[in-house]
Amino acid sequence: MALQNQDYPKLQDPQGRKIEHGVILKIVTTNICGSDLHIYNGRFAAPGGMLMGHENTGEVVEVGAHVERVKVGDICSVPFNVACGTCRNCRERHTEVCLNANEELGFCGAYGFNLGGWQGGQAEYMLVPWADFQLLRFLDRDQAMEKIRDLTLLSDILPTGYHGCVEARVGTGSTVYIAGAGPVGRCAAASAQLLGASCIIVGDSNPARRELVTQAGYEVVDPSSATPVADQIEAILGTGSRWVDAAVDCVGLECHGNGPNGCSHNVEEAVINTMMEVIRPAGAMGIPGVYTDQDPGAPTDLNKQGLMALGFPGAWVKSPSFTAGQCPVMRYNRELMMAILWDRMPYLTPLLNTEVISLDDAVDAYEVFRDGSPKKFVIDPHGMTGLVGTGDRSQSAG
């Protein structure tokens, strides 16, 4: 990971063709995501020199000739899914698998993620294509900047956590198990609360992250404990209650700290197998955690082939259901924006434990985040938020 000097972006697609439906954004905030760590750790193949960053919020500074609704000066959230708005999948609200955003694969585009060649936004400026369709505008600039710590989450992790809960059918009174207490898992816990869940249980081997979750009023389990997760859940729910209504995977392929002392079962399928064990018969699972067959650092020969040893045969009799894949951010981001603006999620800021940093500090922040920090690192390249340096990263490592 290194800082690079790059040219100011052009209104061109990854193949170099001019596009008039795009805009150039001056980045206000761009976040470091757990999914970025998959690339950083060599667990998701990416070309050298690729610009990172798929959690972006920016101010429009240039518009293409075909852009009609987005104006210079607008502050907007950028969904991490690149989507055209006109293909069959986009029209069906499956913007996570747009058919025009990735010419090599044929579907599924994303910024800074080796999916379609779209460069990321961990930079001073970035290109956003199909801007009229994609961008979520914040109509009140002053209000947006006041709440930017929370609004910056709309580009990915808050909709992703919410999507996992929706696909797991979380509703009023649900009991929920969320695998992972990183920023996405914490957003999933906040989303489960917004959706009306009763008991929200978050599993993580990192004690600093578990502490954040506990302080927010949620229950925690430790998957690295010698006590199985199902037994820990039973201790929370009561004797004979080893199952939850819903389970959400906020870990993905880079599972670690699973099994006694974190030394066993460190394979890609560990989280999904645990969820199949703890879900009730006819329960549902949401799996927005990242999995890929482009994993050169996979822990087993089977995983390196893009395959997993799922305990599905034993779980089949439970009639479980699950939905996997990227979150279609545009399905949820406006509603979640309104929940933030009207203070329906006031617990987000302390739960996410956000630290705003400069672009110069981004390389160091990647290392700190990789080492287990309970922080959510937000990069402010231009100092527009006035929040750079307001946290103490030296005290954040878990």
Tab-separated table of C-alpha atoms in Angstrom:
chain	number	residue	atom	x	y	z
A	1	MET	CA	0.000	0.000	0.000
A	2	ALA	CA	1.428	3.374	-0.984
A	3	LEU	CA	0.390	6.907	-1.847
A	4	GLN	CA	0.624	7.727	-5.542
A	5	ASN	CA	0.547	10.896	-7.634
A	6	GLN	CA	-2.213	10.503	-10.210
A	7	ASP	CA	-3.605	12.721	-12.933
A	8	TYR	CA	-6.928	14.465	-12.369
A	9	PRO	CA	-9.622	11.966	-13.487
A	10	LYS	CA	-11.225	12.284	-16.913
A	11	LEU	CA	-14.792	11.641	-17.999
A	12	GLN	CA	-13.755	8.306	-19.468
A	13	ASP	CA	-14.706	4.691	-18.790
A	14	PRO	CA	-12.035	2.071	-17.922
A	15	GLN	CA	-11.559	1.389	-21.651
A	16	GLY	CA	-10.715	5.065	-22.292
A	17	ARG	CA	-13.996	5.958	-24.022
A	18	LYS	CA	-15.458	9.376	-23.274
A	19	ILE	CA	-18.631	9.287	-21.184
A	20	GLU	CA	-20.971	12.261	-20.847
A	21	HIS	CA	-23.180	10.627	-18.202
A	22	GLY	CA	-20.473	10.916	-15.544
A	23	VAL	CA	-19.274	13.477	-13.023
A	24	ILE	CA	-16.037	14.233	-11.197
A	25	LEU	CA	-16.256	14.404	-7.410
A	26	LYS	CA	-14.007	16.220	-4.996
A	27	ILE	CA	-13.829	13.647	-2.213
A	28	VAL	CA	-15.258	14.746	1.132
A	29	THR	CA	-14.859	11.397	2.902
A	30	THR	CA	-13.648	7.990	1.764
A	31	ASN	CA	-13.580	5.123	4.238
A	32	ILE	CA	-11.289	2.163	4.774
A	33	CYS	CA	-13.468	-0.957	4.655
A	34	GLY	CA	-12.932	-4.486	5.904
A	35	SER	CA	-13.318	-5.551	2.278
A	36	ASP	CA	-10.281	-3.405	1.465
A	37	LEU	CA	-8.347	-5.572	3.890
A	38	HIS	CA	-9.082	-8.644	1.765
A	39	ILE	CA	-7.077	-6.964	-1.002
A	40	TYR	CA	-4.475	-5.617	1.432
A	41	ASN	CA	-3.929	-9.106	2.860
A	42	GLY	CA	-3.651	-10.743	-0.554
A	43	ARG	CA	-6.980	-12.549	-0.250
A	44	PHE	CA	-8.740	-10.903	-3.214
A	45	ALA	CA	-6.775	-10.649	-6.440
A	46	ALA	CA	-6.263	-7.102	-7.730
A	47	PRO	CA	-3.914	-5.515	-10.270
A	48	GLY	CA	-0.895	-3.558	-9.093
A	49	GLY	CA	-1.429	0.198	-8.954
A	50	MET	CA	-5.211	-0.018	-8.562
A	51	LEU	CA	-6.700	2.910	-6.634
A	52	MET	CA	-8.474	1.623	-3.544
A	53	GLY	CA	-11.675	2.891	-1.980
A	54	HIS	CA	-15.324	1.989	-2.539
A	55	GLU	CA	-16.930	3.950	0.345
A	56	ASN	CA	-17.040	7.453	-1.072
A	57	THR	CA	-18.839	10.742	-0.470
A	58	GLY	CA	-18.001	13.819	-2.518
A	59	GLU	CA	-18.821	17.235	-3.876
A	60	VAL	CA	-19.604	17.470	-7.595
A	61	VAL	CA	-17.047	19.679	-9.362
A	62	GLU	CA	-17.538	18.676	-13.007
A	63	VAL	CA	-20.501	17.224	-14.916
A	64	GLY	CA	-20.798	15.538	-18.281
A	65	ALA	CA	-22.990	16.982	-21.012
A	66	HIS	CA	-25.719	14.351	-20.491
A	67	VAL	CA	-26.038	14.865	-16.718
A	68	GLU	CA	-29.320	16.644	-15.976
A	69	ARG	CA	-30.180	16.356	-12.279
A	70	VAL	CA	-26.860	16.412	-10.453
A	71	LYS	CA	-25.294	19.875	-10.248
A	72	VAL	CA	-21.880	21.305	-9.462
A	73	GLY	CA	-21.727	21.901	-5.720
A	74	ASP	CA	-23.997	18.968	-4.757
A	75	ILE	CA	-22.674	16.737	-1.972
A	76	CYS	CA	-23.524	13.129	-2.714
A	77	SER	CA	-23.066	9.613	-1.404
A	78	VAL	CA	-21.694	7.139	-3.960
A	79	PRO	CA	-23.055	3.566	-3.789
A	80	PHE	CA	-20.112	1.193	-4.045
A	81	ASN	CA	-21.924	-0.773	-6.771
A	82	VAL	CA	-21.320	0.732	-10.216
A	83	ALA	CA	-24.682	0.559	-11.973
A	84	CYS	CA	-26.097	1.876	-15.243
A	85	GLY	CA	-29.775	2.125	-14.296
A	86	THR	CA	-31.037	0.784	-17.640
A	87	CYS	CA	-30.201	-2.936	-17.790
A	88	ARG	CA	-32.638	-5.629	-16.683
A	89	ASN	CA	-30.954	-6.146	-13.317
A	90	CYS	CA	-30.811	-2.454	-12.467
A	91	ARG	CA	-34.487	-2.087	-13.370
A	92	GLU	CA	-35.220	-4.953	-10.963
A	93	ARG	CA	-33.242	-3.126	-8.198
A	94	HIS	CA	-30.328	-5.545	-8.417
A	95	THR	CA	-27.743	-2.825	-8.881
A	96	GLU	CA	-25.119	-5.093	-7.310
A	97	VAL	CA	-25.082	-7.152	-10.532
A	98	CYS	CA	-25.468	-4.472	-13.206
A	99	LEU	CA	-25.012	-6.030	-16.643
A	100	ASN	CA	-23.174	-3.033	-18.128
A	101	ALA	CA	-20.665	-2.116	-15.411
A	102	ASN	CA	-18.123	-4.900	-15.919
A	103	GLU	CA	-17.302	-5.783	-19.518
A	104	GLU	CA	-14.855	-8.560	-18.595
A	105	LEU	CA	-17.115	-10.498	-16.224
A	106	GLY	CA	-20.388	-9.484	-17.843
A	107	PHE	CA	-21.962	-8.279	-14.597
A	108	CYS	CA	-21.076	-6.709	-11.210
A	109	GLY	CA	-19.084	-3.498	-11.103
A	110	ALA	CA	-17.548	-1.825	-8.047
A	111	TYR	CA	-15.100	0.976	-7.383
A	112	GLY	CA	-11.585	0.078	-6.248
A	113	PHE	CA	-12.266	-3.654	-6.195
A	114	ASN	CA	-11.027	-5.156	-9.477
A	115	LEU	CA	-14.605	-5.379	-10.704
A	116	GLY	CA	-14.898	-3.607	-14.017
A	117	GLY	CA	-11.749	-1.487	-13.826
A	118	TRP	CA	-13.420	1.444	-12.028
A	119	GLN	CA	-10.860	3.281	-9.906
A	120	GLY	CA	-11.542	3.844	-6.224
A	121	GLY	CA	-12.028	7.036	-4.287
A	122	GLN	CA	-9.258	6.939	-1.693
A	123	ALA	CA	-7.924	9.958	-3.513
A	124	GLU	CA	-8.580	13.664	-3.886
A	125	TYR	CA	-10.942	13.262	-6.863
A	126	MET	CA	-12.822	10.421	-8.547
A	127	LEU	CA	-15.020	9.654	-11.541
A	128	VAL	CA	-18.625	8.482	-11.073
A	129	PRO	CA	-20.409	7.227	-14.221
A	130	TRP	CA	-24.198	7.203	-14.732
A	131	ALA	CA	-24.328	9.973	-12.157
A	132	ASP	CA	-27.997	10.923	-12.446
A	133	PHE	CA	-28.934	7.352	-11.554
A	134	GLN	CA	-26.258	6.495	-9.017
A	135	LEU	CA	-25.673	9.485	-6.784
A	136	LEU	CA	-27.650	10.092	-3.602
A	137	ARG	CA	-27.753	13.867	-3.060
A	138	PHE	CA	-27.766	15.479	0.378
A	139	LEU	CA	-30.135	18.403	-0.099
A	140	ASP	CA	-28.978	20.425	2.917
A	141	ARG	CA	-25.203	20.905	2.755
A	142	ASP	CA	-24.806	22.199	6.324
A	143	GLN	CA	-26.906	19.361	7.751
A	144	ALA	CA	-24.921	16.822	5.736
A	145	MET	CA	-21.581	18.098	6.980
A	146	GLU	CA	-22.858	18.133	10.560
A	147	LYS	CA	-23.814	14.453	10.307
A	148	ILE	CA	-21.025	13.365	7.958
A	149	ARG	CA	-19.625	10.758	10.406
A	150	ASP	CA	-22.834	8.777	9.972
A	151	LEU	CA	-23.760	9.747	6.406
A	152	THR	CA	-20.382	8.538	5.148
A	153	LEU	CA	-21.546	5.015	6.078
A	154	LEU	CA	-24.281	5.096	3.394
A	155	SER	CA	-21.908	4.208	0.557
A	156	ASP	CA	-21.514	0.633	1.784
A	157	ILE	CA	-21.376	-0.686	5.317
A	158	LEU	CA	-24.664	0.599	6.723
A	159	PRO	CA	-26.743	-0.591	3.737
A	160	THR	CA	-24.695	-3.812	3.715
A	161	GLY	CA	-25.421	-4.544	7.374
A	162	TYR	CA	-29.059	-3.625	6.843
A	163	HIS	CA	-29.288	-5.807	3.721
A	164	GLY	CA	-27.906	-8.784	5.641
A	165	CYS	CA	-30.610	-8.307	8.263
A	166	VAL	CA	-33.378	-7.878	5.683
A	167	GLU	CA	-32.325	-11.036	3.852
A	168	ALA	CA	-32.231	-12.856	7.206
A	169	ARG	CA	-35.832	-11.684	7.729
A	170	VAL	CA	-35.070	-9.717	10.892
A	171	GLY	CA	-38.219	-8.086	12.250
A	172	THR	CA	-40.049	-7.161	15.407
A	173	GLY	CA	-39.025	-9.488	18.224
A	174	SER	CA	-36.434	-11.442	16.213
A	175	THR	CA	-33.434	-13.036	17.866
A	176	VAL	CA	-30.356	-12.436	15.726
A	177	TYR	CA	-26.817	-13.781	15.545
A	178	ILE	CA	-24.346	-11.516	13.723
A	179	ALA	CA	-20.956	-13.018	12.874
A	180	GLY	CA	-18.279	-10.349	13.130
A	181	ALA	CA	-18.011	-7.157	15.199
A	182	GLY	CA	-16.063	-5.154	12.669
A	183	PRO	CA	-17.658	-1.998	11.229
A	184	VAL	CA	-20.060	-3.989	9.009
A	185	GLY	CA	-21.090	-6.241	11.891
A	186	ARG	CA	-21.665	-3.230	14.112
A	187	CYS	CA	-23.778	-1.632	11.381
A	188	ALA	CA	-25.726	-4.891	11.154
A	189	ALA	CA	-26.384	-4.751	14.898
A	190	ALA	CA	-27.617	-1.152	14.580
A	191	SER	CA	-29.779	-2.214	11.626
A	192	ALA	CA	-31.280	-5.122	13.565
A	193	GLN	CA	-32.196	-2.668	16.306
A	194	LEU	CA	-33.817	-0.335	13.758
A	195	LEU	CA	-35.787	-3.291	12.375
A	196	GLY	CA	-37.117	-4.181	15.835
A	197	ALA	CA	-35.078	-7.212	16.856
A	198	SER	CA	-35.275	-8.270	20.480
A	199	CYS	CA	-32.010	-10.037	21.299
A	200	ILE	CA	-29.031	-9.069	19.121
A	201	ILE	CA	-25.957	-11.289	19.587
A	202	VAL	CA	-22.642	-10.426	17.942
A	203	GLY	CA	-19.744	-12.872	17.714
A	204	ASP	CA	-16.110	-11.798	17.480
A	205	SER	CA	-12.770	-12.978	18.865
A	206	ASN	CA	-11.507	-9.390	19.286
A	207	PRO	CA	-12.166	-8.203	22.873
A	208	ALA	CA	-11.924	-4.489	21.992
A	209	ARG	CA	-14.617	-4.860	19.350
A	210	ARG	CA	-16.782	-6.958	21.659
A	211	GLU	CA	-16.491	-4.175	24.242
A	212	LEU	CA	-17.834	-1.597	21.780
A	213	VAL	CA	-20.802	-3.875	21.053
A	214	THR	CA	-21.458	-4.484	24.749
A	215	GLN	CA	-21.366	-0.757	25.516
A	216	ALA	CA	-24.062	-0.266	22.857
A	217	GLY	CA	-26.345	-2.697	24.685
A	218	TYR	CA	-25.994	-5.796	22.518
A	219	GLU	CA	-25.006	-9.314	23.579
A	220	VAL	CA	-21.681	-10.862	22.583
A	221	VAL	CA	-20.139	-14.297	22.125
A	222	ASP	CA	-16.529	-15.292	21.515
A	223	PRO	CA	-16.121	-17.809	18.649
A	224	SER	CA	-12.515	-18.448	19.706
A	225	SER	CA	-13.667	-19.749	23.096
A	226	ALA	CA	-13.535	-23.442	23.967
A	227	THR	CA	-17.304	-23.153	24.504
A	228	PRO	CA	-19.154	-23.641	21.199
A	229	VAL	CA	-21.070	-20.650	19.867
A	230	ALA	CA	-24.365	-22.539	20.178
A	231	ASP	CA	-23.708	-23.110	23.900
A	232	GLN	CA	-22.862	-19.434	24.382
A	233	ILE	CA	-26.093	-18.466	22.634
A	234	GLU	CA	-28.041	-20.819	24.886
A	235	ALA	CA	-26.476	-19.152	27.936
A	236	ILE	CA	-27.858	-15.832	26.664
A	237	LEU	CA	-31.305	-16.946	25.491
A	238	GLY	CA	-32.001	-19.488	28.213
A	239	THR	CA	-31.925	-23.237	28.635
A	240	GLY	CA	-33.143	-25.079	25.551
A	241	SER	CA	-32.852	-21.989	23.310
A	242	ARG	CA	-29.829	-22.780	21.176
A	243	TRP	CA	-31.271	-21.366	17.971
A	244	VAL	CA	-31.833	-17.840	16.691
A	245	ASP	CA	-34.416	-16.636	14.190
A	246	ALA	CA	-31.902	-14.948	11.921
A	247	ALA	CA	-28.163	-14.990	11.256
A	248	VAL	CA	-25.960	-12.546	9.334
A	249	ASP	CA	-22.441	-13.163	8.018
A	250	CYS	CA	-20.366	-9.969	8.333
A	251	VAL	CA	-17.011	-11.751	8.085
A	252	GLY	CA	-16.699	-13.473	4.712
A	253	LEU	CA	-13.761	-15.436	3.408
A	254	GLU	CA	-11.113	-14.101	5.801
A	255	CYS	CA	-12.378	-15.902	8.879
A	256	HIS	CA	-9.937	-16.050	11.787
A	257	GLY	CA	-10.162	-16.425	15.528
A	258	ASN	CA	-12.601	-19.288	15.150
A	259	GLY	CA	-12.439	-22.351	17.384
A	260	PRO	CA	-10.647	-22.781	20.734
A	261	ASN	CA	-7.878	-20.209	21.070
A	262	GLY	CA	-8.547	-19.171	17.491
A	263	CYS	CA	-6.418	-22.009	16.199
A	264	SER	CA	-8.870	-24.398	14.564
A	265	HIS	CA	-11.444	-24.265	11.827
A	266	ASN	CA	-9.801	-21.181	10.287
A	267	VAL	CA	-11.236	-21.946	6.884
A	268	GLU	CA	-13.480	-19.874	4.651
A	269	GLU	CA	-16.623	-21.831	5.413
A	270	ALA	CA	-16.371	-21.638	9.225
A	271	VAL	CA	-18.785	-18.744	9.660
A	272	ILE	CA	-21.456	-20.123	7.345
A	273	ASN	CA	-21.242	-23.535	9.004
A	274	THR	CA	-21.682	-21.923	12.423
A	275	MET	CA	-24.699	-19.984	11.191
A	276	MET	CA	-26.295	-23.138	9.817
A	277	GLU	CA	-25.801	-24.721	13.229
A	278	VAL	CA	-27.382	-21.904	15.245
A	279	ILE	CA	-30.245	-20.946	12.924
A	280	ARG	CA	-33.647	-22.294	13.859
A	281	PRO	CA	-35.537	-24.664	11.554
A	282	ALA	CA	-37.030	-22.562	8.736
A	283	GLY	CA	-34.779	-19.672	9.745
A	284	ALA	CA	-32.952	-17.386	7.339
A	285	MET	CA	-29.387	-16.224	6.802
A	286	GLY	CA	-28.056	-13.103	5.115
A	287	ILE	CA	-24.539	-13.464	3.717
A	288	PRO	CA	-23.155	-10.118	2.508
A	289	GLY	CA	-19.626	-11.088	3.659
A	290	VAL	CA	-17.231	-11.259	0.703
A	291	TYR	CA	-16.380	-14.603	-0.905
A	292	THR	CA	-14.470	-15.074	-4.144
A	293	ASP	CA	-12.702	-17.656	-6.266
A	294	GLN	CA	-9.950	-15.057	-6.834
A	295	ASP	CA	-8.328	-15.848	-3.469
A	296	PRO	CA	-4.604	-16.541	-3.916
A	297	GLY	CA	-4.076	-16.603	-0.131
A	298	ALA	CA	-6.827	-19.119	0.694
A	299	PRO	CA	-6.029	-21.355	3.708
A	300	THR	CA	-6.845	-24.757	2.178
A	301	ASP	CA	-6.358	-26.447	-1.176
A	302	LEU	CA	-10.130	-26.690	-1.523
A	303	ASN	CA	-10.572	-22.980	-0.879
A	304	LYS	CA	-7.814	-22.168	-3.384
A	305	GLN	CA	-9.948	-23.909	-6.013
A	306	GLY	CA	-12.828	-21.577	-5.177
A	307	LEU	CA	-14.693	-24.338	-3.314
A	308	MET	CA	-15.930	-24.710	0.278
A	309	ALA	CA	-16.647	-27.640	2.596
A	310	LEU	CA	-20.102	-26.563	3.723
A	311	GLY	CA	-22.050	-28.612	6.253
A	312	PHE	CA	-25.126	-28.182	4.078
A	313	PRO	CA	-26.247	-31.833	4.041
A	314	GLY	CA	-26.759	-31.831	7.811
A	315	ALA	CA	-28.503	-28.438	7.714
A	316	TRP	CA	-30.777	-29.298	4.795
A	317	VAL	CA	-33.395	-30.894	7.032
A	318	LYS	CA	-33.849	-27.554	8.808
A	319	SER	CA	-35.282	-26.009	5.610
A	320	PRO	CA	-32.959	-23.009	5.913
A	321	SER	CA	-32.844	-20.166	3.435
A	322	PHE	CA	-30.063	-17.768	2.672
A	323	THR	CA	-29.229	-14.930	0.334
A	324	ALA	CA	-25.613	-14.212	-0.544
A	325	GLY	CA	-23.840	-11.522	-2.518
A	326	GLN	CA	-23.106	-7.834	-2.521
A	327	CYS	CA	-25.632	-5.406	-1.101
A	328	PRO	CA	-27.656	-3.447	-3.685
A	329	VAL	CA	-26.922	-0.154	-1.929
A	330	MET	CA	-29.505	1.885	-3.827
A	331	ARG	CA	-32.284	-0.329	-2.477
A	332	TYR	CA	-31.718	1.068	1.012
A	333	ASN	CA	-29.524	4.174	1.063
A	334	ARG	CA	-32.201	6.858	0.828
A	335	GLU	CA	-34.292	5.370	3.633
A	336	LEU	CA	-31.232	4.953	5.846
A	337	MET	CA	-30.226	8.536	5.067
A	338	MET	CA	-33.602	9.701	6.348
A	339	ALA	CA	-33.223	7.582	9.488
A	340	ILE	CA	-29.897	9.312	10.163
A	341	LEU	CA	-31.130	12.825	9.389
A	342	TRP	CA	-34.119	12.381	11.709
A	343	ASP	CA	-31.978	10.930	14.516
A	344	ARG	CA	-33.485	7.454	14.415
A	345	MET	CA	-30.013	5.893	14.663
A	346	PRO	CA	-28.237	8.073	17.262
A	347	TYR	CA	-26.176	5.100	18.427
A	348	LEU	CA	-24.180	4.885	15.169
A	349	THR	CA	-21.410	7.337	16.066
A	350	PRO	CA	-20.312	5.706	19.360
A	351	LEU	CA	-20.854	2.213	17.966
A	352	LEU	CA	-18.724	2.804	14.853
A	353	ASN	CA	-16.005	4.603	16.841
A	354	THR	CA	-15.046	6.690	13.813
A	355	GLU	CA	-11.679	8.400	13.461
A	356	VAL	CA	-11.230	10.912	10.640
A	357	ILE	CA	-7.718	10.995	9.184
A	358	SER	CA	-5.833	12.721	6.388
A	359	LEU	CA	-4.936	10.981	3.137
A	360	ASP	CA	-1.297	11.072	4.235
A	361	ASP	CA	-2.184	8.865	7.219
A	362	ALA	CA	-4.085	6.265	5.183
A	363	VAL	CA	-1.211	3.803	4.710
A	364	ASP	CA	-0.554	3.626	8.447
A	365	ALA	CA	-4.288	3.338	9.155
A	366	TYR	CA	-4.513	0.242	6.929
A	367	GLU	CA	-1.928	-1.475	9.110
A	368	VAL	CA	-3.630	-0.449	12.354
A	369	PHE	CA	-7.032	-1.595	11.057
A	370	ARG	CA	-5.550	-4.897	9.856
A	371	ASP	CA	-4.150	-5.486	13.329
A	372	GLY	CA	-7.608	-5.408	14.906
A	373	SER	CA	-8.404	-1.787	15.704
A	374	PRO	CA	-12.015	-1.222	16.807
A	375	LYS	CA	-11.983	2.092	14.908
A	376	LYS	CA	-13.708	2.929	11.646
A	377	PHE	CA	-11.158	4.955	9.682
A	378	VAL	CA	-12.550	7.726	7.476
A	379	ILE	CA	-10.180	9.604	5.160
A	380	ASP	CA	-10.777	13.327	4.575
A	381	PRO	CA	-8.382	14.251	1.732
A	382	HIS	CA	-9.162	17.983	1.668
A	383	GLY	CA	-9.879	18.682	5.348
A	384	MET	CA	-13.480	19.522	4.471
A	385	THR	CA	-15.029	17.932	7.571
A	386	GLY	CA	-12.921	19.803	10.118
A	387	LEU	CA	-12.594	16.499	11.986
A	388	VAL	CA	-9.101	15.336	11.007
A	389	GLY	CA	-7.003	14.571	14.053
A	390	THR	CA	-9.877	14.632	16.533
A	391	GLY	CA	-9.278	11.002	17.590
A	392	ASP	CA	-6.288	9.220	19.128
A	393	ARG	CA	-5.382	6.290	16.920
A	394	SER	CA	-2.593	5.212	19.285
A	395	GLN	CA	-5.237	4.093	21.779
A	396	SER	CA	-7.377	2.226	19.244
A	397	ALA	CA	-5.584	-1.040	18.620
A	398	GLY	CA	-7.419	-4.050	19.987
